[in-house]
Amino acid sequence: MNQAATVKIFLVNGDPAGLRTAEIYGWTGKAVAGPRSQLEAILERDESAGPGVYFLTGVNPETGKDRVYIGEAEKVRARIKLHLERDFWKSLVFFVSHDENFTKAHIKYLEGKVINKARDIGRYEVENRNASGTKLPEAEAAYMDDYFRKVEQLLPLLGQEFLKPIRASMPRHRKSELYFCKIKDVEAKGKRTSDGFIVLKGSAAVLQERPSTQKYPYAAQLRQQLIDDGVLVPSEKQLIFEKDYEFSSPSAAASVIHGGQANGLMAWVSADGVSLKHREESEASNK
């Protein structure tokens, strides 16, 4: 679990979407972030002359999905210049150390941890083919594990969520509530999250799509994408979720399950028969 932290973010040009740096008080690391359009100014900074890990993020033009390239370099500035031929990325973030004690082994270890975690979470496509992590002595590994936790904390503040866990977000006073979406002989289970709605592994979706997808193709396109990605696997009578998957909204989730347009606020119902819409209205009126 991440610890409480005081973060200092400096807007170099006063633009919250422009060049900025981020630090955690009492930590030896530092992050530098900015859009590709300001690459020259980013690479002019002294921090880019040393060793570190870097992340190039954007959208894969072929799939429309968020994509990240994760790398390490003994000289960040020189390595980034080699990635100009990659046209998918729009943003750059890199992390360095104030104490200048980073070795090649340190940054390769950190790169490997980030690649593995990003793949496990699955929010972004990870362009790297292999994780090039390396082993460290126990004390050094513990130091870099702590550094990694700080990277996890800072990345979302810099607009990067590829290490953000997918989890249900509910009030602390009660357990995360399960909702059910049923149609014909198909049933799916899911939960609200801070970013949308997550459908749980083992849930099912109808095998055949509704005729309405000819006019409103979003659901059909998303279903095909999930099949291509191995999230949905066809069986004899239905599609099965092979892993948890977070949708942008309850309606997006319900549309995939129903095989066509659906109102997620009404389609998702709790175990005691209360729709998500009525549950949210009740919660809002009690505040």
Coordinates of C-alpha atoms in Angstrom, one line a residue:
M1 CA 0.0 0.0 0.0
N2 CA 1.3 3.5 -0.9
Q3 CA 2.2 5.7 2.0
A4 CA 1.0 9.3 2.5
A5 CA 3.3 11.8 0.6
T6 CA 3.7 15.5 0.1
V7 CA 4.2 16.1 -3.6
K8 CA 5.7 19.2 -5.3
I9 CA 4.8 19.8 -8.9
F10 CA 6.4 22.6 -10.7
L11 CA 4.8 24.0 -13.9
V12 CA 7.9 25.3 -15.8
N13 CA 5.9 27.5 -18.2
G14 CA 2.8 27.8 -16.0
D15 CA 0.9 25.4 -18.3
P16 CA -0.5 22.3 -16.4
A17 CA -0.4 20.3 -19.6
G18 CA 3.1 21.5 -20.5
L19 CA 6.6 20.9 -19.2
R20 CA 6.6 20.1 -15.5
T21 CA 8.6 18.4 -12.8
A22 CA 7.4 16.4 -9.9
E23 CA 9.1 15.4 -6.6
I24 CA 8.1 13.8 -3.3
Y25 CA 9.5 15.5 -0.2
G26 CA 12.2 13.3 1.4
W27 CA 12.7 11.3 -1.8
T28 CA 15.8 11.3 -4.0
G29 CA 13.9 10.8 -7.2
K30 CA 12.5 13.3 -9.6
A31 CA 10.1 13.2 -12.6
V32 CA 10.1 15.3 -15.7
A33 CA 7.1 15.3 -18.0
G34 CA 5.7 17.1 -21.0
P35 CA 4.1 16.7 -24.4
R36 CA 6.0 15.7 -27.5
S37 CA 5.4 19.2 -28.9
Q38 CA 7.8 20.5 -26.2
L39 CA 10.4 17.8 -26.6
E40 CA 13.2 20.2 -27.3
A41 CA 12.7 22.0 -24.0
I42 CA 12.3 18.7 -22.1
L43 CA 15.6 17.4 -23.5
E44 CA 17.4 20.6 -22.8
R45 CA 17.0 20.1 -19.1
D46 CA 20.0 18.9 -17.1
E47 CA 18.1 15.9 -15.7
S48 CA 17.9 14.3 -19.2
A49 CA 21.7 14.0 -19.4
G50 CA 21.9 11.2 -16.8
P51 CA 20.5 7.7 -16.3
G52 CA 16.8 7.0 -15.8
V53 CA 13.7 5.2 -16.9
Y54 CA 11.3 6.8 -19.4
F55 CA 7.8 6.3 -20.7
L56 CA 6.4 7.3 -24.1
T57 CA 2.6 7.2 -24.2
G58 CA 0.0 7.8 -26.9
V59 CA -2.7 5.9 -28.8
N60 CA -2.1 3.0 -31.2
P61 CA -3.6 4.2 -34.5
E62 CA -4.4 0.7 -35.6
T63 CA -6.4 -0.3 -32.5
G64 CA -7.4 3.0 -30.9
K65 CA -6.1 1.8 -27.6
D66 CA -3.7 3.6 -25.2
R67 CA -0.2 2.5 -25.7
V68 CA 3.1 2.9 -23.8
Y69 CA 6.7 2.2 -24.5
I70 CA 8.8 1.7 -21.4
G71 CA 12.6 2.2 -21.6
E72 CA 15.8 2.8 -19.7
A73 CA 19.0 4.6 -20.6
E74 CA 22.2 5.7 -19.1
K75 CA 21.7 9.0 -21.0
V76 CA 17.9 9.6 -21.3
R77 CA 18.4 12.5 -23.7
A78 CA 20.3 10.5 -26.3
R79 CA 17.9 7.5 -26.1
I80 CA 14.8 9.6 -26.5
K81 CA 16.1 11.0 -29.7
L82 CA 16.2 7.5 -31.1
H83 CA 12.5 7.1 -30.7
L84 CA 11.5 10.0 -33.0
E85 CA 10.6 7.4 -35.6
R86 CA 7.8 6.1 -33.3
D87 CA 4.9 8.3 -34.3
F88 CA 2.3 6.9 -31.8
W89 CA 3.6 8.7 -28.7
K90 CA 2.4 12.2 -27.7
S91 CA 3.7 12.4 -24.1
L92 CA 7.0 11.8 -22.4
V93 CA 7.8 11.1 -18.7
F94 CA 11.1 10.2 -17.3
F95 CA 12.5 9.5 -13.8
V96 CA 16.0 10.2 -12.5
S97 CA 17.7 10.2 -9.1
H98 CA 19.1 13.3 -7.3
D99 CA 21.9 11.4 -5.7
E100 CA 23.3 10.2 -9.0
N101 CA 23.7 6.7 -7.7
F102 CA 21.7 5.0 -10.5
T103 CA 23.7 2.3 -12.2
K104 CA 22.7 0.4 -15.4
A105 CA 21.6 -2.5 -13.1
H106 CA 19.3 -0.2 -11.1
I107 CA 17.5 1.2 -14.1
K108 CA 17.2 -2.1 -15.9
Y109 CA 15.7 -3.6 -12.7
L110 CA 13.2 -0.7 -12.5
E111 CA 12.3 -1.0 -16.2
G112 CA 11.6 -4.7 -15.7
K113 CA 9.3 -4.0 -12.8
V114 CA 7.3 -1.3 -14.6
I115 CA 6.9 -3.5 -17.8
N116 CA 5.6 -6.5 -15.8
K117 CA 3.2 -4.4 -13.7
A118 CA 1.9 -2.5 -16.7
R119 CA 1.2 -5.8 -18.5
D120 CA -0.5 -7.3 -15.5
I121 CA -2.8 -4.3 -15.1
G122 CA -3.6 -4.2 -18.8
R123 CA -4.9 -0.6 -19.0
Y124 CA -2.4 0.2 -21.9
E125 CA -0.9 -1.8 -24.6
V126 CA 2.8 -2.3 -23.8
E127 CA 4.9 -2.0 -26.9
N128 CA 7.9 -3.7 -25.3
R129 CA 8.3 -7.3 -26.4
N130 CA 10.4 -8.4 -23.4
A131 CA 11.0 -7.2 -19.9
S132 CA 14.7 -6.6 -19.6
G133 CA 14.9 -6.6 -15.8
T134 CA 18.0 -7.7 -13.9
K135 CA 18.7 -9.1 -10.5
L136 CA 20.1 -6.9 -7.7
P137 CA 21.5 -7.6 -4.3
E138 CA 18.8 -7.7 -1.6
A139 CA 19.5 -4.3 -0.2
E140 CA 19.7 -2.7 -3.6
A141 CA 16.5 -4.4 -4.7
A142 CA 14.7 -3.1 -1.6
Y143 CA 15.8 0.4 -2.4
M144 CA 14.6 0.2 -6.0
D145 CA 11.3 -1.4 -4.9
D146 CA 10.7 1.7 -2.8
Y147 CA 11.7 3.9 -5.8
F148 CA 9.1 2.0 -7.9
R149 CA 6.4 2.7 -5.4
K150 CA 7.1 6.4 -5.7
V151 CA 6.9 6.1 -9.5
E152 CA 3.5 4.5 -9.1
Q153 CA 2.3 7.4 -6.9
L154 CA 3.5 10.2 -9.2
L155 CA 2.5 8.9 -12.6
P156 CA -1.2 9.5 -12.3
L157 CA -0.5 13.0 -11.2
L158 CA 1.4 13.5 -14.4
G159 CA -1.5 12.2 -16.5
Q160 CA -0.2 8.7 -16.9
E161 CA -2.4 5.8 -15.7
F162 CA -0.8 2.7 -17.1
L163 CA 0.3 1.6 -13.6
K164 CA -3.1 2.5 -12.0
P165 CA -4.7 -0.7 -10.6
I166 CA -8.2 -1.6 -11.8
R167 CA -10.3 -1.9 -8.7
A168 CA -13.8 -1.2 -7.5
S169 CA -14.1 2.2 -5.7
M170 CA -16.8 2.3 -3.1
P171 CA -17.4 4.1 0.2
R172 CA -15.2 2.8 3.0
H173 CA -18.2 2.2 5.3
R174 CA -19.4 -0.8 3.3
K175 CA -18.2 -3.5 1.0
S176 CA -18.0 -3.1 -2.7
E177 CA -21.4 -4.1 -4.0
L178 CA -21.9 -6.6 -6.8
Y179 CA -24.3 -5.9 -9.6
F180 CA -25.8 -8.4 -12.0
C181 CA -26.7 -8.0 -15.7
K182 CA -29.0 -10.7 -17.0
I183 CA -30.5 -11.3 -20.5
K184 CA -31.9 -14.6 -21.7
D185 CA -29.7 -17.4 -20.2
V186 CA -26.7 -15.1 -19.8
E187 CA -25.5 -13.5 -16.6
A188 CA -22.7 -11.1 -15.8
K189 CA -21.3 -9.8 -12.5
G190 CA -19.7 -6.4 -12.0
K191 CA -18.8 -3.5 -9.8
R192 CA -18.5 0.2 -10.0
T193 CA -15.0 1.6 -10.2
S194 CA -13.6 5.1 -9.9
D195 CA -13.1 5.1 -13.7
G196 CA -16.2 3.3 -14.9
F197 CA -17.5 -0.3 -14.4
I198 CA -15.6 -3.5 -14.2
V199 CA -17.1 -6.8 -15.4
L200 CA -15.7 -9.8 -13.5
K201 CA -14.0 -12.9 -14.9
G202 CA -16.4 -15.7 -15.6
S203 CA -19.2 -13.4 -16.6
A204 CA -21.0 -14.1 -19.9
A205 CA -22.3 -12.1 -22.8
V206 CA -24.8 -13.1 -25.5
L207 CA -23.4 -14.9 -28.5
Q208 CA -25.5 -13.2 -31.2
E209 CA -25.7 -9.4 -31.6
R210 CA -28.9 -7.4 -32.0
P211 CA -29.9 -6.1 -35.5
S212 CA -29.6 -2.6 -34.0
T213 CA -25.8 -2.8 -34.2
Q214 CA -26.1 -2.2 -37.9
K215 CA -27.3 1.3 -37.1
Y216 CA -25.3 1.7 -33.8
P217 CA -22.1 -0.3 -34.4
Y218 CA -20.3 0.7 -31.2
A219 CA -21.3 -2.4 -29.2
A220 CA -20.3 -4.8 -32.1
Q221 CA -17.0 -3.1 -32.6
L222 CA -16.2 -3.2 -28.9
R223 CA -17.2 -6.9 -28.7
Q224 CA -14.9 -7.7 -31.6
Q225 CA -12.0 -5.8 -30.0
L226 CA -12.5 -7.8 -26.8
I227 CA -12.6 -11.1 -28.7
D228 CA -9.4 -10.1 -30.6
D229 CA -7.7 -9.2 -27.3
G230 CA -8.7 -12.5 -25.7
V231 CA -10.9 -10.9 -23.1
L232 CA -14.1 -12.5 -24.5
V233 CA -13.9 -16.1 -25.6
P234 CA -16.7 -17.7 -27.6
S235 CA -18.3 -20.9 -26.3
E236 CA -21.1 -22.9 -27.7
K237 CA -23.9 -20.7 -26.5
Q238 CA -22.3 -17.5 -25.2
L239 CA -19.2 -15.4 -24.8
I240 CA -17.2 -15.7 -21.6
F241 CA -15.0 -13.1 -20.0
E242 CA -11.6 -14.7 -19.5
K243 CA -10.5 -11.9 -17.1
D244 CA -11.8 -8.9 -15.3
Y245 CA -12.3 -6.0 -17.7
E246 CA -13.0 -2.3 -16.9
F247 CA -15.4 -0.5 -19.2
S248 CA -15.7 3.3 -19.5
S249 CA -19.3 3.2 -18.2
P250 CA -22.0 0.8 -17.0
S251 CA -23.8 1.2 -20.4
A252 CA -20.7 0.2 -22.4
A253 CA -20.4 -2.9 -20.3
A254 CA -24.2 -3.7 -20.6
S255 CA -24.1 -3.1 -24.4
V256 CA -21.3 -5.7 -24.8
I257 CA -23.3 -8.2 -22.7
H258 CA -26.6 -7.6 -24.4
G259 CA -25.1 -7.5 -27.9
G260 CA -26.5 -4.1 -28.6
Q261 CA -27.4 -0.8 -27.1
A262 CA -28.4 -0.9 -23.4
N263 CA -28.9 1.5 -20.5
G264 CA -26.4 0.3 -18.0
L265 CA -27.9 2.3 -15.1
M266 CA -31.1 0.1 -15.4
A267 CA -29.5 -3.1 -16.7
W268 CA -27.2 -3.6 -13.7
V269 CA -29.2 -4.7 -10.7
S270 CA -28.0 -5.5 -7.1
A271 CA -28.7 -8.8 -5.4
D272 CA -31.7 -7.3 -3.7
G273 CA -33.2 -6.1 -6.9
V274 CA -32.2 -2.4 -6.9
S275 CA -30.9 -0.9 -10.1
L276 CA -27.7 1.0 -10.3
K277 CA -29.6 4.1 -11.1
H278 CA -31.8 3.9 -8.0
R279 CA -28.9 3.0 -5.8
E280 CA -27.0 6.1 -7.0
E281 CA -30.0 8.3 -6.5
S282 CA -30.5 6.9 -3.0
E283 CA -26.9 7.5 -2.1
A284 CA -27.0 11.1 -3.5
S285 CA -30.1 11.9 -1.5
N286 CA -28.6 10.7 1.7
K287 CA -25.6 13.0 1.4

